[in-house]
Short mmCIF file of C-alpha atoms in Angstrom, two decimals:
data_model
loop_
_atom_site.label_atom_id
_atom_site.label_comp_id
_atom_site.label_asym_id
_atom_site.label_seq_id
_atom_site.Cartn_x
_atom_site.Cartn_y
_atom_site.Cartn_z
CA MET A 1 -212.17 142.58 94.60
CA LEU A 2 -214.58 139.98 95.91
CA ASN A 3 -217.27 141.36 93.53
CA GLY A 4 -218.97 138.19 92.09
CA GLN A 5 -216.70 136.11 94.17
CA LYS A 6 -217.93 136.06 97.36
CA ARG A 7 -218.95 132.48 97.98
CA TRP A 8 -214.89 131.95 98.10
CA LEU A 9 -215.42 134.21 101.60
CA TYR A 10 -218.17 133.22 103.00
CA ILE A 11 -217.75 129.53 102.46
CA ALA A 12 -214.49 128.64 101.26
CA VAL A 13 -212.46 130.88 104.20
CA PRO A 14 -214.99 129.13 106.98
CA ILE A 15 -214.56 125.55 105.69
CA PHE A 16 -210.54 126.11 105.74
CA PHE A 17 -210.58 126.55 109.67
CA PHE A 18 -213.11 124.00 110.00
CA TRP A 19 -210.40 121.65 108.66
CA PHE A 20 -207.25 123.49 109.82
CA PHE A 21 -208.32 123.09 113.36
CA GLY A 22 -210.43 120.09 113.06
CA GLN A 23 -207.47 118.08 111.70
CA ILE A 24 -205.03 119.29 114.49
CA ASP A 25 -207.79 117.64 117.06
CA LYS A 26 -208.10 114.38 114.96
CA VAL A 27 -204.18 113.58 114.14
CA GLY A 28 -202.63 115.46 117.20
CA ILE A 29 -202.80 112.32 119.08
CA SER A 30 -200.03 111.23 116.71
CA ILE A 31 -197.69 113.88 118.25
CA ILE A 32 -198.92 113.66 121.83
CA GLN A 33 -198.53 109.77 122.21
CA THR A 34 -194.68 110.30 121.33
CA ASP A 35 -194.53 112.34 125.02
CA PRO A 36 -193.78 109.61 127.64
CA GLU A 37 -195.40 111.42 130.37
CA PHE A 38 -198.78 111.14 128.47
CA LEU A 39 -198.19 107.37 127.90
CA HIS A 40 -197.06 106.58 131.69
CA ALA A 41 -200.29 109.09 133.00
CA LEU A 42 -202.67 107.03 131.03
CA GLY A 43 -201.35 103.51 131.29
CA MET A 44 -200.05 102.77 128.03
CA THR A 45 -196.70 100.98 128.83
CA GLY A 46 -195.72 97.51 128.92
CA ASP A 47 -195.55 94.66 126.10
CA ASP A 48 -198.92 95.82 124.42
CA LYS A 49 -198.19 99.69 124.51
CA ASN A 50 -198.31 99.97 120.65
CA ALA A 51 -201.72 98.19 120.60
CA LYS A 52 -203.03 100.33 122.95
CA ILE A 53 -201.88 103.58 121.44
CA GLY A 54 -203.36 101.87 117.75
CA LEU A 55 -206.53 101.48 119.69
CA LEU A 56 -207.01 105.01 120.56
CA SER A 57 -207.04 105.72 116.59
CA PHE A 58 -209.02 102.51 115.87
CA VAL A 59 -212.07 103.49 118.02
CA PHE A 60 -211.77 107.39 116.87
CA THR A 61 -212.09 106.54 113.23
CA ILE A 62 -214.77 103.85 113.53
CA ALA A 63 -217.04 106.32 115.23
CA TYR A 64 -216.08 108.87 112.66
CA GLY A 65 -216.68 106.54 109.80
CA VAL A 66 -219.68 105.19 111.03
CA SER A 67 -221.23 108.60 112.14
CA ASN A 68 -220.57 109.89 108.43
CA LEU A 69 -223.49 107.65 107.46
CA PHE A 70 -225.90 109.25 110.10
CA TRP A 71 -224.68 112.93 109.45
CA GLY A 72 -225.11 112.40 105.86
CA PHE A 73 -228.66 111.74 106.28
CA ILE A 74 -229.05 114.66 108.77
CA ILE A 75 -227.32 117.28 106.64
CA ASP A 76 -229.65 116.46 103.87
CA LYS A 77 -232.45 117.41 106.21
CA LEU A 78 -231.21 120.05 108.56
CA GLY A 79 -228.64 121.76 105.90
CA ALA A 80 -224.97 122.25 106.46
CA ARG A 81 -224.60 125.11 108.73
CA LYS A 82 -226.82 123.57 111.86
CA THR A 83 -225.03 120.59 111.34
CA ALA A 84 -221.69 121.80 111.37
CA ILE A 85 -222.31 124.25 114.37
CA ALA A 86 -223.53 120.91 116.59
CA GLY A 87 -220.77 119.17 115.65
CA LEU A 88 -218.25 121.62 116.65
CA PHE A 89 -219.81 122.15 120.21
CA VAL A 90 -219.70 118.14 120.50
CA TRP A 91 -216.15 118.10 119.61
CA THR A 92 -215.15 120.81 121.99
CA LEU A 93 -216.45 119.49 124.44
CA THR A 94 -214.60 116.10 124.05
CA MET A 95 -211.40 118.44 123.92
CA ILE A 96 -211.71 119.51 127.26
CA MET A 97 -212.98 116.02 128.49
CA SER A 98 -209.32 114.56 126.86
CA GLY A 99 -207.39 117.30 128.78
CA MET A 100 -209.12 116.15 131.75
CA ALA A 101 -208.72 112.48 131.33
CA ASN A 102 -207.11 110.52 134.14
CA SER A 103 -207.46 107.13 132.62
CA TYR A 104 -206.84 105.26 129.45
CA GLU A 105 -210.73 104.12 129.78
CA MET A 106 -211.66 107.68 130.04
CA PHE A 107 -209.50 108.91 127.32
CA LEU A 108 -210.55 106.17 124.81
CA ILE A 109 -214.53 107.26 125.64
CA SER A 110 -213.50 110.88 124.54
CA ARG A 111 -211.80 109.57 121.52
CA VAL A 112 -215.22 107.63 120.70
CA ILE A 113 -217.11 110.77 121.19
CA LEU A 114 -214.44 113.15 119.25
CA GLY A 115 -215.16 110.58 116.26
CA PHE A 116 -218.76 111.17 116.31
CA GLY A 117 -218.37 115.02 116.78
CA GLU A 118 -216.32 114.82 113.85
CA GLY A 119 -217.83 112.55 111.76
CA MET A 120 -220.04 115.46 110.05
CA MET A 121 -216.72 117.06 108.77
CA ILE A 122 -216.60 115.53 105.33
CA PRO A 123 -220.53 115.30 104.75
CA VAL A 124 -220.76 119.38 105.78
CA SER A 125 -218.05 120.45 103.49
CA GLY A 126 -219.20 118.29 100.26
CA LYS A 127 -222.49 119.67 101.14
CA PHE A 128 -221.51 123.36 100.88
CA ILE A 129 -219.08 122.88 97.62
CA SER A 130 -222.31 121.22 95.99
CA ASN A 131 -224.60 124.02 96.69
CA TRP A 132 -222.33 127.14 96.27
CA PHE A 133 -220.19 126.34 93.56
CA ASN A 134 -220.27 126.32 89.71
CA LYS A 135 -219.62 122.26 88.42
CA ARG A 136 -216.50 123.52 86.41
CA GLU A 137 -214.75 124.83 89.82
CA LEU A 138 -215.30 121.75 91.99
CA GLY A 139 -211.39 121.18 91.87
CA ARG A 140 -210.40 124.39 93.08
CA ALA A 141 -213.41 124.70 95.76
CA GLN A 142 -212.36 121.56 97.01
CA ALA A 143 -208.88 122.43 97.14
CA SER A 144 -209.63 125.42 98.92
CA TRP A 145 -211.03 123.65 102.19
CA LEU A 146 -208.71 120.68 101.85
CA THR A 147 -205.85 123.14 102.34
CA GLY A 148 -206.60 123.49 105.61
CA ASN A 149 -206.93 119.62 106.35
CA TYR A 150 -202.88 119.55 105.61
CA LEU A 151 -201.82 123.06 106.62
CA GLY A 152 -203.20 122.58 110.17
CA PRO A 153 -201.35 119.33 111.03
CA ALA A 154 -198.19 121.15 109.36
CA MET A 155 -198.33 124.13 111.69
CA GLY A 156 -200.17 122.11 114.63
CA ALA A 157 -197.08 119.30 114.77
CA VAL A 158 -194.96 122.31 115.63
CA VAL A 159 -197.50 123.99 117.80
CA LEU A 160 -198.22 120.84 120.00
CA VAL A 161 -194.35 119.71 120.60
CA LEU A 162 -193.83 123.28 121.75
CA VAL A 163 -196.94 123.33 123.91
CA ILE A 164 -196.10 120.05 125.45
CA SER A 165 -192.56 120.88 126.26
CA ILE A 166 -193.31 124.32 127.78
CA LEU A 167 -196.76 123.67 129.33
CA HIS A 168 -198.29 119.88 129.48
CA TRP A 169 -199.69 117.40 127.47
CA GLN A 170 -203.16 118.71 128.85
CA ALA A 171 -202.56 121.99 127.89
CA ALA A 172 -202.37 121.00 124.09
CA PHE A 173 -206.23 119.86 124.14
CA PHE A 174 -207.36 122.80 126.18
CA MET A 175 -205.90 124.89 123.40
CA LEU A 176 -207.62 123.01 120.99
CA ALA A 177 -211.13 123.43 122.76
CA ALA A 178 -210.23 127.21 122.40
CA PHE A 179 -209.79 127.33 118.98
CA ASN A 180 -213.19 125.72 117.97
CA LEU A 181 -214.93 127.67 120.70
CA PHE A 182 -213.59 131.18 119.92
CA ILE A 183 -212.95 130.82 115.98
CA ASN A 184 -214.77 127.88 114.27
CA ILE A 185 -218.15 128.41 116.09
CA PRO A 186 -218.54 131.84 115.35
CA MET A 187 -217.40 131.97 111.79
CA PHE A 188 -220.18 129.14 110.91
CA ILE A 189 -222.91 131.35 112.83
CA PHE A 190 -222.10 134.54 111.06
CA MET A 191 -220.52 134.40 108.09
CA THR A 192 -222.53 130.83 106.31
CA ARG A 193 -225.83 130.12 104.95
CA ASN A 194 -226.93 126.64 103.65
CA THR A 195 -227.59 128.06 100.02
CA PRO A 196 -226.29 131.24 98.04
CA GLU A 197 -229.88 131.72 97.62
CA GLU A 198 -230.25 132.47 101.24
CA HIS A 199 -227.35 134.62 102.08
CA PRO A 200 -228.25 138.53 101.83
CA ARG A 201 -224.59 139.40 100.37
CA ILE A 202 -224.48 137.07 97.25
CA SER A 203 -225.45 139.22 94.18
CA LYS A 204 -227.76 138.11 91.57
CA GLU A 205 -224.93 137.95 88.76
CA GLU A 206 -222.77 135.61 90.98
CA LEU A 207 -225.53 133.12 91.89
CA ALA A 208 -226.48 133.09 88.20
CA PHE A 209 -222.43 131.83 87.79
CA ILE A 210 -223.01 129.26 90.47
CA ARG A 211 -226.44 128.18 88.95
CA GLN A 212 -225.05 128.34 85.23
CA THR A 213 -224.40 124.72 84.18
CA ASP A 214 -227.80 123.51 85.70
CA ASP A 215 -229.39 123.38 82.67
CA GLU A 216 -226.41 122.16 80.79
CA VAL A 217 -226.26 119.15 83.01
CA LYS A 218 -229.80 118.62 83.57
CA GLU A 219 -230.08 115.45 81.19
CA THR A 220 -226.90 114.24 82.83
CA ALA A 221 -228.10 114.41 86.51
CA THR A 222 -231.69 113.25 85.81
CA SER A 223 -229.77 109.67 84.45
CA GLU A 224 -226.73 110.04 86.50
CA ASN A 225 -225.99 111.87 89.17
CA LYS A 226 -228.95 111.28 90.94
CA SER A 227 -229.04 107.62 90.82
CA PHE A 228 -225.15 107.67 92.09
CA ALA A 229 -225.66 104.66 93.93
CA GLN A 230 -226.17 102.87 90.75
CA ASP A 231 -223.05 104.30 88.93
CA TYR A 232 -219.99 101.67 89.10
CA ARG A 233 -217.81 104.77 89.04
CA PHE A 234 -218.99 106.15 92.49
CA TRP A 235 -217.97 102.55 94.14
CA ILE A 236 -214.76 102.78 92.60
CA VAL A 237 -214.32 105.86 94.18
CA TRP A 238 -215.53 104.64 97.27
CA PHE A 239 -213.21 101.51 97.49
CA GLY A 240 -210.41 103.77 96.54
CA MET A 241 -211.51 105.99 99.32
CA LEU A 242 -211.21 102.81 101.59
CA VAL A 243 -207.59 102.15 100.76
CA CYS A 244 -206.83 106.05 100.93
CA SER A 245 -208.00 106.11 104.51
CA PHE A 246 -206.14 102.82 105.42
CA LEU A 247 -203.15 104.32 104.19
CA PHE A 248 -203.47 107.91 105.05
CA PHE A 249 -204.28 107.09 108.61
CA GLY A 250 -201.47 104.29 108.97
CA ILE A 251 -198.72 106.56 107.85
CA SER A 252 -199.70 109.82 109.47
CA ILE A 253 -200.74 108.36 112.94
CA TRP A 254 -197.53 106.33 113.37
CA LEU A 255 -194.96 108.70 111.03
CA PRO A 256 -193.92 110.46 114.50
CA THR A 257 -193.26 107.28 116.42
CA TYR A 258 -191.68 105.62 113.34
CA LEU A 259 -189.15 108.58 112.87
CA ILE A 260 -188.39 108.53 116.76
CA GLU A 261 -188.22 104.99 117.56
CA ALA A 262 -187.12 103.52 114.14
CA LYS A 263 -185.21 106.02 112.68
CA GLY A 264 -183.51 107.83 115.95
CA PHE A 265 -184.56 111.35 115.55
CA GLU A 266 -184.97 113.97 118.40
CA LYS A 267 -188.26 115.60 119.01
CA GLU A 268 -187.27 118.71 117.00
CA GLY A 269 -186.30 116.77 114.01
CA MET A 270 -189.40 114.39 114.37
CA SER A 271 -191.75 117.62 114.35
CA SER A 272 -189.97 119.01 111.34
CA ILE A 273 -190.28 116.06 108.96
CA THR A 274 -193.79 115.31 109.91
CA SER A 275 -194.72 119.18 109.42
CA LEU A 276 -193.04 118.54 105.81
CA SER A 277 -194.70 115.32 105.08
CA TRP A 278 -198.02 117.50 105.87
CA LEU A 279 -196.97 120.26 103.68
CA PHE A 280 -196.29 117.42 100.97
CA ALA A 281 -199.92 116.46 101.25
CA LEU A 282 -200.99 120.14 100.70
CA GLY A 283 -198.64 120.49 97.69
CA PHE A 284 -200.51 117.52 96.03
CA VAL A 285 -203.87 118.51 96.90
CA LEU A 286 -202.84 121.77 95.24
CA ALA A 287 -201.41 120.56 92.39
CA CYS A 288 -204.54 117.89 91.76
CA GLY A 289 -206.99 120.83 92.28
CA PHE A 290 -205.42 122.80 89.34
CA LEU A 291 -204.77 119.64 87.12
CA ALA A 292 -208.29 118.11 87.69
CA ASP A 293 -209.83 121.18 86.25
CA LYS A 294 -207.36 121.54 83.75
CA THR A 295 -207.11 117.88 82.17
CA ARG A 296 -210.39 116.37 83.66
CA ARG A 297 -208.61 113.19 84.30
CA PRO A 298 -209.06 112.49 87.87
CA SER A 299 -209.23 108.90 87.84
CA LEU A 300 -206.04 108.66 85.78
CA MET A 301 -204.11 110.95 88.23
CA ALA A 302 -205.36 108.80 91.14
CA THR A 303 -203.94 105.78 89.61
CA ILE A 304 -200.40 107.57 89.39
CA LEU A 305 -201.01 108.59 92.93
CA PHE A 306 -201.29 104.97 94.08
CA SER A 307 -198.34 103.64 92.03
CA LEU A 308 -196.13 106.58 93.53
CA THR A 309 -197.19 105.95 96.96
CA ALA A 310 -196.06 102.00 96.38
CA VAL A 311 -192.92 103.35 95.39
CA PHE A 312 -192.12 105.86 97.83
CA LEU A 313 -192.94 103.26 100.74
CA ALA A 314 -191.03 100.37 99.07
CA VAL A 315 -187.88 103.03 99.31
CA ALA A 316 -188.36 103.88 102.84
CA ILE A 317 -188.12 100.06 103.93
CA PHE A 318 -185.03 99.51 101.63
CA ILE A 319 -182.72 102.68 101.82
CA PRO A 320 -180.49 103.03 104.98
CA ASN A 321 -180.46 107.00 105.38
CA PRO A 322 -183.15 108.14 108.01
CA ILE A 323 -183.62 111.54 106.68
CA LEU A 324 -184.71 110.02 102.92
CA ALA A 325 -186.54 107.20 104.71
CA GLY A 326 -188.57 109.58 106.31
CA LEU A 327 -189.08 112.07 103.47
CA CYS A 328 -190.16 109.13 101.30
CA MET A 329 -192.71 108.34 103.89
CA GLY A 330 -194.04 111.63 104.05
CA LEU A 331 -194.18 111.82 100.13
CA ALA A 332 -196.11 108.57 100.39
CA MET A 333 -198.65 110.16 102.64
CA GLY A 334 -198.75 113.39 100.47
CA CYS A 335 -199.83 111.36 97.56
CA GLN A 336 -202.82 109.91 99.65
CA GLY A 337 -203.45 113.53 100.27
CA GLY A 338 -203.78 114.05 96.59
CA VAL A 339 -206.23 110.71 96.36
CA PHE A 340 -208.15 112.04 99.43
CA HIS A 341 -208.94 115.47 97.36
CA LEU A 342 -209.66 113.53 93.76
CA SER A 343 -212.29 111.16 95.73
CA ASN A 344 -214.18 114.18 97.04
CA MET A 345 -214.27 115.91 93.74
CA LEU A 346 -215.42 113.03 91.95
CA MET A 347 -217.90 112.20 94.97
CA VAL A 348 -219.58 115.56 94.28
CA LYS A 349 -219.22 115.35 90.21
CA TYR A 350 -221.20 111.77 90.83
CA SER A 351 -223.97 113.41 92.71
CA THR A 352 -226.24 116.50 93.05
CA PRO A 353 -227.04 119.14 95.74
CA GLU A 354 -229.91 116.94 96.70
CA THR A 355 -227.70 113.80 97.47
CA ALA A 356 -224.60 115.35 98.37
CA GLY A 357 -224.78 114.76 101.93
CA ARG A 358 -225.56 111.11 101.55
CA ALA A 359 -222.90 110.66 99.16
CA ALA A 360 -220.33 112.80 100.80
CA GLY A 361 -221.48 110.50 104.23
CA LEU A 362 -220.70 107.14 102.14
CA ILE A 363 -217.47 108.32 101.23
CA GLY A 364 -216.63 109.60 104.80
CA PHE A 365 -217.43 106.15 106.36
CA THR A 366 -214.54 104.94 104.71
CA ASN A 367 -212.19 106.58 107.30
CA ILE A 368 -213.21 103.38 109.14
CA MET A 369 -210.35 101.41 107.70
CA GLY A 370 -207.79 104.36 109.36
CA GLY A 371 -208.71 102.67 112.35
CA PHE A 372 -208.03 99.32 111.36
CA SER A 373 -204.58 100.34 109.92
CA SER A 374 -203.60 102.17 112.94
CA TYR A 375 -204.61 99.46 115.35
CA ILE A 376 -203.25 96.62 112.91
CA MET A 377 -199.77 98.48 112.48
CA GLY A 378 -199.66 98.67 116.39
CA TRP A 379 -200.11 95.24 116.70
CA LEU A 380 -197.69 94.06 113.94
CA ARG A 381 -194.90 96.16 115.66
CA ASP A 382 -195.72 94.35 119.05
CA LEU A 383 -195.26 90.70 117.22
CA SER A 384 -192.02 92.02 115.57
CA GLY A 385 -190.51 93.70 118.42
CA GLY A 386 -191.30 97.29 117.51
CA ASP A 387 -190.07 96.75 113.77
CA PHE A 388 -191.88 98.55 111.07
CA SER A 389 -190.95 96.54 108.06
CA THR A 390 -194.12 94.42 108.12
CA SER A 391 -196.47 97.10 108.73
CA ILE A 392 -194.96 98.89 105.75
CA ALA A 393 -195.07 96.02 103.46
CA MET A 394 -198.96 95.64 104.32
CA LEU A 395 -199.41 99.42 102.98
CA ILE A 396 -197.42 98.43 99.83
CA PHE A 397 -200.26 95.99 99.24
CA ALA A 398 -202.94 98.05 99.92
CA SER A 399 -201.52 100.49 97.62
CA ILE A 400 -201.73 98.10 94.94
CA LEU A 401 -205.32 97.41 95.31
CA GLY A 402 -205.90 101.27 94.93
CA LEU A 403 -204.13 101.17 91.77
CA GLY A 404 -206.18 97.95 90.49
CA ALA A 405 -209.51 99.83 91.50
CA TYR A 406 -208.92 102.84 89.32
CA LEU A 407 -207.82 101.37 86.33
CA PHE A 408 -211.26 100.11 85.72
CA SER A 409 -212.54 103.83 84.97
CA ILE A 410 -209.94 105.43 83.33
CA LYS A 411 -211.44 103.96 79.57
CA ARG A 412 -214.85 105.85 80.29
CA GLU A 413 -212.91 108.84 81.51
CA ALA A 414 -210.72 108.95 78.41
CA ALA A 415 -214.22 108.33 76.39
CA GLU A 416 -216.28 111.09 78.17
CA LEU A 417 -213.56 113.74 77.76
CA ARG A 418 -213.58 113.09 73.91
CA LEU A 419 -216.90 113.57 73.83
CA SER A 420 -217.12 116.66 75.44
CA PRO A 421 -213.37 118.02 74.83
CA ILE A 422 -211.94 120.80 77.39
CA PRO A 423 -213.29 124.38 76.16
CA VAL A 424 -210.35 127.09 75.05
CA GLN A 425 -211.79 129.55 77.33
CA LYS A 426 -212.95 129.31 81.05
CA ILE A 427 -216.03 130.71 81.96
CA GLN A 428 -215.95 134.61 83.27
CA VAL A 429 -218.14 135.86 86.06
#
């Protein structure tokens, strides 16, 4: 069954679990920060408690975003495999450090180190996808690992609530460290290689398919892809990702708190809607992966998704029903999951295997905006006595900015499609 398809086993599967557990590490704090014992143990109480909570995500995403630039260059030099293993060891140690933290300052430092360790995730994934997959299957290849990006938190929300209820908030961090140590690291050591040429189990036929379009796009790559930094469309994608990160982290980090404190949900109801919201994001990712390959209109799709985000957020402000308001917040988050997928696909399109690490590092740097949104939302809540309306209005404005950016690339995208129509039959391996 895997004849000619082993790239999906040796690369897509490790990257799936890479993101599955990595995203639980990253956004699990949104669940843990709803635990009163956790907040009391680390001194997150008082009039400025929301700003302190927001600062945890702020320092993480600053370190995460800045380190993407560093990791991007390292990956182009050392390769994705060694870089992934090194980063995994770093964030495993920080999970242990987080579980042992006995002060707010110690926990804050652990979030900074975690951000640095996980900063290689986007560049590593972009490099692997660029090296291992045919240009015409980028949408599906990206969707295969982005599935883990959203399925992990969807399942993790329920698991973390259960672990905290039965054991302790510290046990949640030790559990996450064990997942990386015994699952992720062995997978990258034994299953992956930097390129298909280096892998002993990849056939000549599969390798030929992976490289099949190299000659067809050689002229385009020389004039366009290798100088991705000079292509204005790359910077539209980059700006769109700035907005996407601002929206996605703002919603995902504060969603559990929003459901409990603003809408009156119990922890069980909160975990259910939070998990469903991540499943919405997964659904948008899978749909965008399929439709992007079918229609070849990713910029148009991103424009539509930003529009829908603004609509869902506006409905969440005005609708009185708490369940519908929570679902609208989840759908808005799901839309941004789709934008994240399309942005990473376009990043690979506008770069080459040689420059993919640097391009992905620049894209990953945009996660820095997630820290600003989580902190600003906490600060605005403190100013407004815990109300979320002002924060959500800020997110609506950001959605409009993302919509405006992608409008500039739609016309050229349509022109390219007319010059190179979608083939009637797919390439067969």
